[in-house]
Tab-separated table of C-alpha atoms in Angstrom:
chain	number	residue	atom	x	y	z
P	135	UNK	CA	38.473	-38.641	159.235
P	136	UNK	CA	40.993	-40.987	157.598
P	137	UNK	CA	40.586	-41.548	153.862
P	138	UNK	CA	41.394	-44.986	152.453
P	139	UNK	CA	44.138	-45.123	149.869
P	140	UNK	CA	42.990	-45.612	146.270
P	141	UNK	CA	42.515	-49.286	145.390
P	142	UNK	CA	44.555	-51.026	142.706
P	143	UNK	CA	42.260	-51.940	139.810
P	144	UNK	CA	42.502	-55.308	138.094
P	145	UNK	CA	42.205	-56.028	134.382
P	146	UNK	CA	40.326	-59.274	133.582
P	147	UNK	CA	43.426	-61.013	132.232
P	148	UNK	CA	45.486	-59.982	135.265
P	149	UNK	CA	42.782	-61.222	137.633
P	150	UNK	CA	42.456	-64.567	135.865
P	151	UNK	CA	46.227	-65.123	135.784
P	152	UNK	CA	46.525	-64.305	139.512
P	153	UNK	CA	43.862	-66.865	140.435
P	154	UNK	CA	45.471	-69.505	138.226
P	155	UNK	CA	48.844	-68.783	139.836
P	156	UNK	CA	47.353	-69.202	143.319
P	157	UNK	CA	45.719	-72.491	142.319
P	158	UNK	CA	49.059	-73.756	140.993
P	159	UNK	CA	50.771	-72.868	144.283
P	160	UNK	CA	48.231	-74.909	146.204
P	161	UNK	CA	48.847	-77.866	143.896
P	162	UNK	CA	52.610	-77.716	144.116
P	163	UNK	CA	53.552	-76.546	147.621
P	164	UNK	CA	50.643	-76.712	150.119
P	165	UNK	CA	51.805	-78.827	153.067
P	166	UNK	CA	48.858	-81.247	152.683
P	167	UNK	CA	48.869	-82.384	149.022
P	168	UNK	CA	45.302	-83.732	149.096
P	169	UNK	CA	43.860	-80.510	150.493
P	170	UNK	CA	46.061	-78.488	148.116
P	171	UNK	CA	44.644	-80.340	145.105
P	172	UNK	CA	41.085	-79.815	146.359
P	173	UNK	CA	41.746	-76.101	146.881
P	174	UNK	CA	43.207	-75.724	143.385
P	175	UNK	CA	40.200	-77.468	141.805
P	176	UNK	CA	37.793	-75.254	143.751
P	177	UNK	CA	39.500	-72.005	142.686
P	178	UNK	CA	39.624	-73.055	139.022
P	179	UNK	CA	36.007	-74.173	139.101
P	180	UNK	CA	34.888	-70.834	140.568
P	181	UNK	CA	36.980	-68.987	137.972
P	182	UNK	CA	35.428	-71.001	135.140
P	183	UNK	CA	31.902	-70.343	136.453
P	184	UNK	CA	32.618	-66.612	136.361
P	185	UNK	CA	32.398	-65.997	140.125
P	186	UNK	CA	35.216	-63.445	140.000
P	187	UNK	CA	34.468	-61.669	136.723
P	188	UNK	CA	32.730	-58.676	138.327
P	189	UNK	CA	35.607	-58.020	140.754
P	190	UNK	CA	37.930	-55.243	139.564
P	191	UNK	CA	39.202	-54.201	143.020
P	192	UNK	CA	42.414	-55.842	144.233
P	193	UNK	CA	41.355	-55.316	147.835
P	194	UNK	CA	37.985	-56.975	147.218
P	195	UNK	CA	39.533	-59.903	145.351
P	196	UNK	CA	41.901	-60.544	148.257
P	197	UNK	CA	38.933	-60.600	150.644
P	198	UNK	CA	36.838	-62.937	148.479
P	199	UNK	CA	39.688	-65.336	147.680
P	200	UNK	CA	40.701	-65.543	151.349
P	201	UNK	CA	37.109	-66.418	152.293
P	202	UNK	CA	36.984	-69.156	149.654
P	203	UNK	CA	40.365	-70.513	150.737
P	204	UNK	CA	39.307	-70.585	154.375
P	205	UNK	CA	36.270	-72.729	153.538
P	206	UNK	CA	38.561	-75.593	152.533
P	207	UNK	CA	41.942	-75.005	154.211
P	208	UNK	CA	40.920	-73.474	157.554
P	209	UNK	CA	44.612	-72.591	158.020
P	210	UNK	CA	45.490	-69.316	159.730
P	211	UNK	CA	48.721	-68.649	157.786
P	212	UNK	CA	47.011	-69.134	154.413
P	213	UNK	CA	45.163	-66.479	152.401
P	214	UNK	CA	45.584	-63.542	150.034
P	215	UNK	CA	46.682	-60.135	151.308
P	216	UNK	CA	46.306	-56.748	149.635
P	217	UNK	CA	49.271	-54.329	149.803
P	218	UNK	CA	49.169	-50.671	148.808
P	219	UNK	CA	52.876	-50.716	147.897
P	220	UNK	CA	54.060	-52.483	144.736
P	221	UNK	CA	55.297	-55.883	145.943
P	222	UNK	CA	57.012	-56.784	142.685
P	223	UNK	CA	59.019	-53.544	142.546
P	224	UNK	CA	60.367	-54.274	146.027
P	225	UNK	CA	61.819	-57.665	145.149
P	226	UNK	CA	65.604	-58.272	145.204
P	227	UNK	CA	65.593	-59.008	141.471
P	228	UNK	CA	63.814	-55.755	140.605
P	229	UNK	CA	66.279	-53.482	142.410
P	230	UNK	CA	69.105	-55.245	144.306
P	231	UNK	CA	70.578	-52.010	145.680
P	232	UNK	CA	67.242	-50.786	147.027
P	233	UNK	CA	66.529	-54.199	148.539
P	234	UNK	CA	69.906	-54.158	150.306
P	235	UNK	CA	69.214	-50.681	151.698
P	236	UNK	CA	65.847	-51.845	153.052
P	237	UNK	CA	67.497	-54.861	154.658
P	238	UNK	CA	70.068	-52.616	156.359
P	239	UNK	CA	67.267	-50.391	157.638
P	240	UNK	CA	65.323	-53.431	158.882
P	241	UNK	CA	68.336	-54.785	160.751
P	242	UNK	CA	69.059	-51.381	162.299
P	243	UNK	CA	65.459	-51.146	163.522
P	244	UNK	CA	65.634	-54.723	164.835
P	245	UNK	CA	68.807	-53.958	166.812
P	246	UNK	CA	67.282	-50.740	168.179
P	247	UNK	CA	64.266	-52.758	169.340
P	248	UNK	CA	66.508	-55.350	171.058
P	249	UNK	CA	65.229	-58.033	168.686
P	250	UNK	CA	61.673	-57.687	170.093
P	251	UNK	CA	62.812	-58.242	173.713
P	252	UNK	CA	61.652	-55.939	176.506
P	253	UNK	CA	64.057	-55.065	179.355
P	254	UNK	CA	64.634	-57.951	181.751
P	255	UNK	CA	62.652	-57.745	185.000
P	256	UNK	CA	63.124	-59.397	188.398
P	257	UNK	CA	60.464	-59.981	191.029
P	258	UNK	CA	60.541	-60.888	194.701
P	259	UNK	CA	61.942	-64.358	195.214
P	260	UNK	CA	64.508	-63.895	192.402
P	261	UNK	CA	61.952	-64.671	189.693
P	262	UNK	CA	63.085	-63.375	186.306
P	263	UNK	CA	60.673	-62.189	183.610
P	264	UNK	CA	61.543	-62.186	179.906
P	265	UNK	CA	58.916	-60.580	177.666
P	266	UNK	CA	59.340	-60.559	173.919
P	267	UNK	CA	56.913	-60.005	171.072
P	268	UNK	CA	58.591	-61.737	168.127
P	269	UNK	CA	61.061	-64.450	167.147
P	270	UNK	CA	63.907	-62.941	165.137
P	271	UNK	CA	66.239	-65.125	163.097
P	272	UNK	CA	69.001	-66.760	165.154
P	273	UNK	CA	71.709	-65.330	162.897
P	274	UNK	CA	70.389	-61.883	163.852
P	275	UNK	CA	69.307	-62.314	167.486
P	276	UNK	CA	71.393	-65.296	168.627
P	277	UNK	CA	74.146	-63.350	170.367
P	278	UNK	CA	71.603	-61.107	172.117
P	279	UNK	CA	69.641	-64.145	173.341
P	280	UNK	CA	72.826	-65.837	174.570
P	281	UNK	CA	73.688	-62.757	176.626
P	282	UNK	CA	70.147	-62.389	177.979
P	283	UNK	CA	69.834	-66.031	178.986
P	284	UNK	CA	73.215	-65.833	180.683
P	285	UNK	CA	71.837	-62.985	182.815
P	286	UNK	CA	68.951	-65.122	184.109
P	287	UNK	CA	70.998	-68.264	184.783
P	288	UNK	CA	71.085	-67.446	188.512
P	289	UNK	CA	67.321	-66.841	188.801
P	290	UNK	CA	65.300	-69.124	191.061
P	291	UNK	CA	62.451	-69.290	188.532
P	292	UNK	CA	61.885	-67.966	185.021
P	293	UNK	CA	58.788	-66.539	183.334
P	294	UNK	CA	58.483	-65.963	179.582
P	295	UNK	CA	55.729	-63.547	178.587
P	296	UNK	CA	54.476	-64.418	175.089
P	297	UNK	CA	51.005	-62.893	175.385
P	298	UNK	CA	51.784	-60.338	172.666
P	299	UNK	CA	54.152	-62.511	170.656
P	300	UNK	CA	52.956	-63.108	167.097
P	301	UNK	CA	55.786	-65.427	166.044
P	302	UNK	CA	58.571	-65.226	163.506
P	303	UNK	CA	61.472	-67.621	163.019
P	304	UNK	CA	61.041	-71.021	164.670
P	305	UNK	CA	64.808	-71.455	164.301
P	306	UNK	CA	65.249	-69.270	167.396
P	307	UNK	CA	63.386	-71.841	169.520
P	308	UNK	CA	66.362	-74.233	169.933
P	309	UNK	CA	68.554	-71.290	170.960
P	310	UNK	CA	66.178	-70.402	173.814
P	311	UNK	CA	65.302	-73.989	174.720
P	312	UNK	CA	68.945	-75.004	175.023
P	313	UNK	CA	69.270	-72.828	178.121
P	314	UNK	CA	66.363	-74.613	179.820
P	315	UNK	CA	67.943	-78.072	179.700
P	316	UNK	CA	71.345	-79.582	180.496
P	317	UNK	CA	74.147	-80.790	178.217
P	318	UNK	CA	72.412	-83.811	176.683
P	319	UNK	CA	70.729	-82.827	173.379
P	320	UNK	CA	66.925	-82.968	173.423
P	321	UNK	CA	64.841	-83.471	170.282
P	322	UNK	CA	62.268	-80.670	170.119
P	323	UNK	CA	60.363	-81.005	166.822
P	324	UNK	CA	60.708	-81.768	163.118
P	325	UNK	CA	59.668	-79.356	160.356
P	326	UNK	CA	58.839	-80.632	156.861
P	327	UNK	CA	58.806	-78.100	154.026
P	328	UNK	CA	56.999	-79.310	150.909
P	329	UNK	CA	58.186	-76.347	148.831
P	330	UNK	CA	61.839	-77.087	149.526
P	331	UNK	CA	61.427	-80.852	149.823
P	332	UNK	CA	63.224	-80.843	153.178
P	333	UNK	CA	62.685	-82.298	156.651
P	334	UNK	CA	64.672	-80.731	159.497
P	335	UNK	CA	64.972	-81.879	163.112
P	336	UNK	CA	65.406	-79.224	165.812
P	337	UNK	CA	67.464	-80.169	168.889
P	338	UNK	CA	68.855	-78.336	171.890
P	339	UNK	CA	72.533	-77.494	171.618
P	340	UNK	CA	75.125	-79.421	173.666
P	341	UNK	CA	77.393	-76.377	174.012
P	342	UNK	CA	76.244	-72.919	175.057
P	343	UNK	CA	77.771	-69.468	174.802
P	344	UNK	CA	76.623	-68.594	178.350
P	345	UNK	CA	75.745	-70.364	181.586
P	346	UNK	CA	72.503	-72.350	181.420
P	347	UNK	CA	69.410	-71.798	183.531
P	348	UNK	CA	69.280	-75.593	183.521
P	349	UNK	CA	66.615	-78.260	183.716
P	350	UNK	CA	65.718	-78.264	187.417
P	351	UNK	CA	64.287	-74.821	188.175
P	352	UNK	CA	60.668	-73.904	187.350
P	353	UNK	CA	59.725	-72.215	184.075
P	354	UNK	CA	56.386	-70.555	183.241
P	355	UNK	CA	55.167	-69.334	179.864
P	356	UNK	CA	52.384	-66.764	179.626
P	357	UNK	CA	50.102	-67.039	176.583
P	358	UNK	CA	46.902	-65.512	175.247
P	359	UNK	CA	44.714	-65.152	172.184
P	360	UNK	CA	47.383	-63.096	170.380
P	361	UNK	CA	50.131	-65.700	170.895
P	362	UNK	CA	50.789	-67.122	167.435
P	363	UNK	CA	52.953	-69.310	165.222
P	364	UNK	CA	56.561	-69.704	166.480
P	365	UNK	CA	55.509	-68.402	169.919
P	366	UNK	CA	52.907	-71.172	170.114
P	367	UNK	CA	55.480	-73.714	168.973
P	368	UNK	CA	57.871	-72.687	171.762
P	369	UNK	CA	55.117	-72.910	174.398
P	370	UNK	CA	53.801	-76.236	173.082
P	371	UNK	CA	57.280	-77.747	172.834
P	372	UNK	CA	58.153	-76.833	176.415
P	373	UNK	CA	54.758	-78.076	177.594
P	374	UNK	CA	55.109	-81.448	175.871
P	375	UNK	CA	58.611	-81.912	177.308
P	376	UNK	CA	57.147	-81.047	180.744
P	377	UNK	CA	59.710	-78.280	181.026
P	378	UNK	CA	57.292	-75.379	181.500
P	379	UNK	CA	53.871	-74.607	182.911
P	380	UNK	CA	51.701	-72.717	180.423
P	381	UNK	CA	49.586	-69.969	182.023
P	382	UNK	CA	46.831	-67.873	180.431
P	383	UNK	CA	44.348	-68.447	177.611
P	384	UNK	CA	44.241	-70.758	174.607
P	385	UNK	CA	46.455	-69.444	171.823
P	386	UNK	CA	45.380	-68.399	168.340
P	387	UNK	CA	46.420	-71.560	166.446
P	388	UNK	CA	49.010	-71.255	163.672
P	389	UNK	CA	51.068	-74.424	163.438
P	390	UNK	CA	52.112	-74.260	159.769
P	391	UNK	CA	54.763	-72.051	158.207
P	392	UNK	CA	53.765	-70.185	155.046
P	393	UNK	CA	55.409	-68.924	151.859
P	394	UNK	CA	54.289	-65.576	150.440
P	395	UNK	CA	54.468	-64.857	146.705
P	396	UNK	CA	53.187	-61.775	144.833
P	397	UNK	CA	50.685	-62.763	142.123
P	398	UNK	CA	50.065	-59.132	141.081
P	399	UNK	CA	51.889	-55.959	142.156
P	400	UNK	CA	49.419	-55.575	145.048
P	401	UNK	CA	48.280	-59.113	145.904
P	402	UNK	CA	50.401	-61.626	147.790
P	403	UNK	CA	49.279	-65.239	148.160
P	404	UNK	CA	50.365	-66.857	151.414
P	405	UNK	CA	50.322	-70.656	151.205
P	406	UNK	CA	51.227	-72.895	154.152
P	407	UNK	CA	54.100	-75.124	153.054
P	408	UNK	CA	55.602	-76.271	156.370
P	409	UNK	CA	54.223	-78.773	158.867
P	410	UNK	CA	55.666	-79.222	162.360
P	411	UNK	CA	55.642	-82.507	164.269
P	412	UNK	CA	56.416	-82.353	167.978
P	413	UNK	CA	58.997	-84.894	169.169
P	414	UNK	CA	56.805	-86.013	172.090
P	415	UNK	CA	53.202	-85.782	170.903
P	416	UNK	CA	54.028	-86.732	167.279
P	417	UNK	CA	51.594	-84.049	166.104
P	418	UNK	CA	51.241	-80.249	166.173
P	419	UNK	CA	49.273	-77.851	168.367
P	420	UNK	CA	46.396	-77.642	165.886
P	421	UNK	CA	43.940	-74.877	166.662
P	422	UNK	CA	45.926	-73.565	169.622
P	423	UNK	CA	47.937	-74.403	172.739
P	424	UNK	CA	45.823	-75.147	175.807
P	425	UNK	CA	47.198	-73.675	179.052
P	426	UNK	CA	47.999	-75.850	182.066
P	427	UNK	CA	46.684	-73.068	184.276
P	428	UNK	CA	43.739	-71.349	182.587
P	429	UNK	CA	43.264	-67.728	183.665
P	430	UNK	CA	42.405	-64.533	181.759
P	431	UNK	CA	45.496	-63.377	179.851
P	432	UNK	CA	45.500	-60.104	181.804
P	433	UNK	CA	45.897	-62.102	185.052
P	434	UNK	CA	48.531	-64.527	183.784
P	435	UNK	CA	51.586	-62.804	185.266
P	436	UNK	CA	50.320	-62.538	188.876
P	437	UNK	CA	48.995	-66.107	188.605
P	438	UNK	CA	52.370	-67.408	187.415
P	439	UNK	CA	54.264	-65.478	190.103
P	440	UNK	CA	51.975	-66.891	192.794
P	441	UNK	CA	52.448	-70.475	191.588
P	442	UNK	CA	56.203	-69.951	191.249
P	443	UNK	CA	56.524	-68.694	194.829
P	444	UNK	CA	54.625	-71.721	196.139
P	445	UNK	CA	56.886	-74.040	194.134
P	446	UNK	CA	60.018	-72.279	195.409
P	447	UNK	CA	58.791	-72.436	199.017
P	448	UNK	CA	58.222	-76.186	198.705
P	449	UNK	CA	61.659	-76.646	197.212
P	450	UNK	CA	63.384	-75.296	200.330
């Protein structure tokens, strides 16, 4: 029987300061200023009323704070997480050499895992399948994605399997999307980051490192309840541009990017700071992406292959 690791105990002053720090983050960087102000007032009011004074467990405080935050924000990237490892000791400022070693190890593991991409598959009718479970940063995975997309340029149809994809860097989306269109740049979405005070448009790239799949052949994206964040954004963006048919179940719903900051050695507050506005719908995917073809996630691949073969037969 597994034994839980010992919990990190909280002194009253440490607990109070952590809650005040979280409230301040909501005030200053939450993507919706009005909701952020309301959340900050609620946390401070609960603190003043003594609702947290009996909590000495870091794990329990994370659970209680997350429940209180969810009552107002209802935002899947936002909450407080408990970590057994010291999150402050692992920061770049605390030990730059150790941080660099961890980054090298992370990159080595990422390369060994092919940047979350499974081996390319081909099915009858020259239908290519690309399954991947995360969106790595383009500066890390860009060259790999260029090579992979060049391999499928000759496919008759293309299927992306995102049923187990929990997101990552949305900056990889334009790299992938660029291979699904032609030379003319296409506006995909705009991301506004309240913490940084920036607004950034994402477009397809006019020049590619490999041959494009192009804009005329069918594309299908498989999704399910585990599909989250950047994976949802990719599916929603292609759906809104009418470039892909979405097959499977409604996705989890995580349209806002979050910033994580340790408020104690073992508690990290994650606050959504980034909002995404789709270039076509002028909004985001809210509580999840709705499939064009609704089937159980387990049946999504055979369903997509069947529809693709019908579409290819009609094209000839």
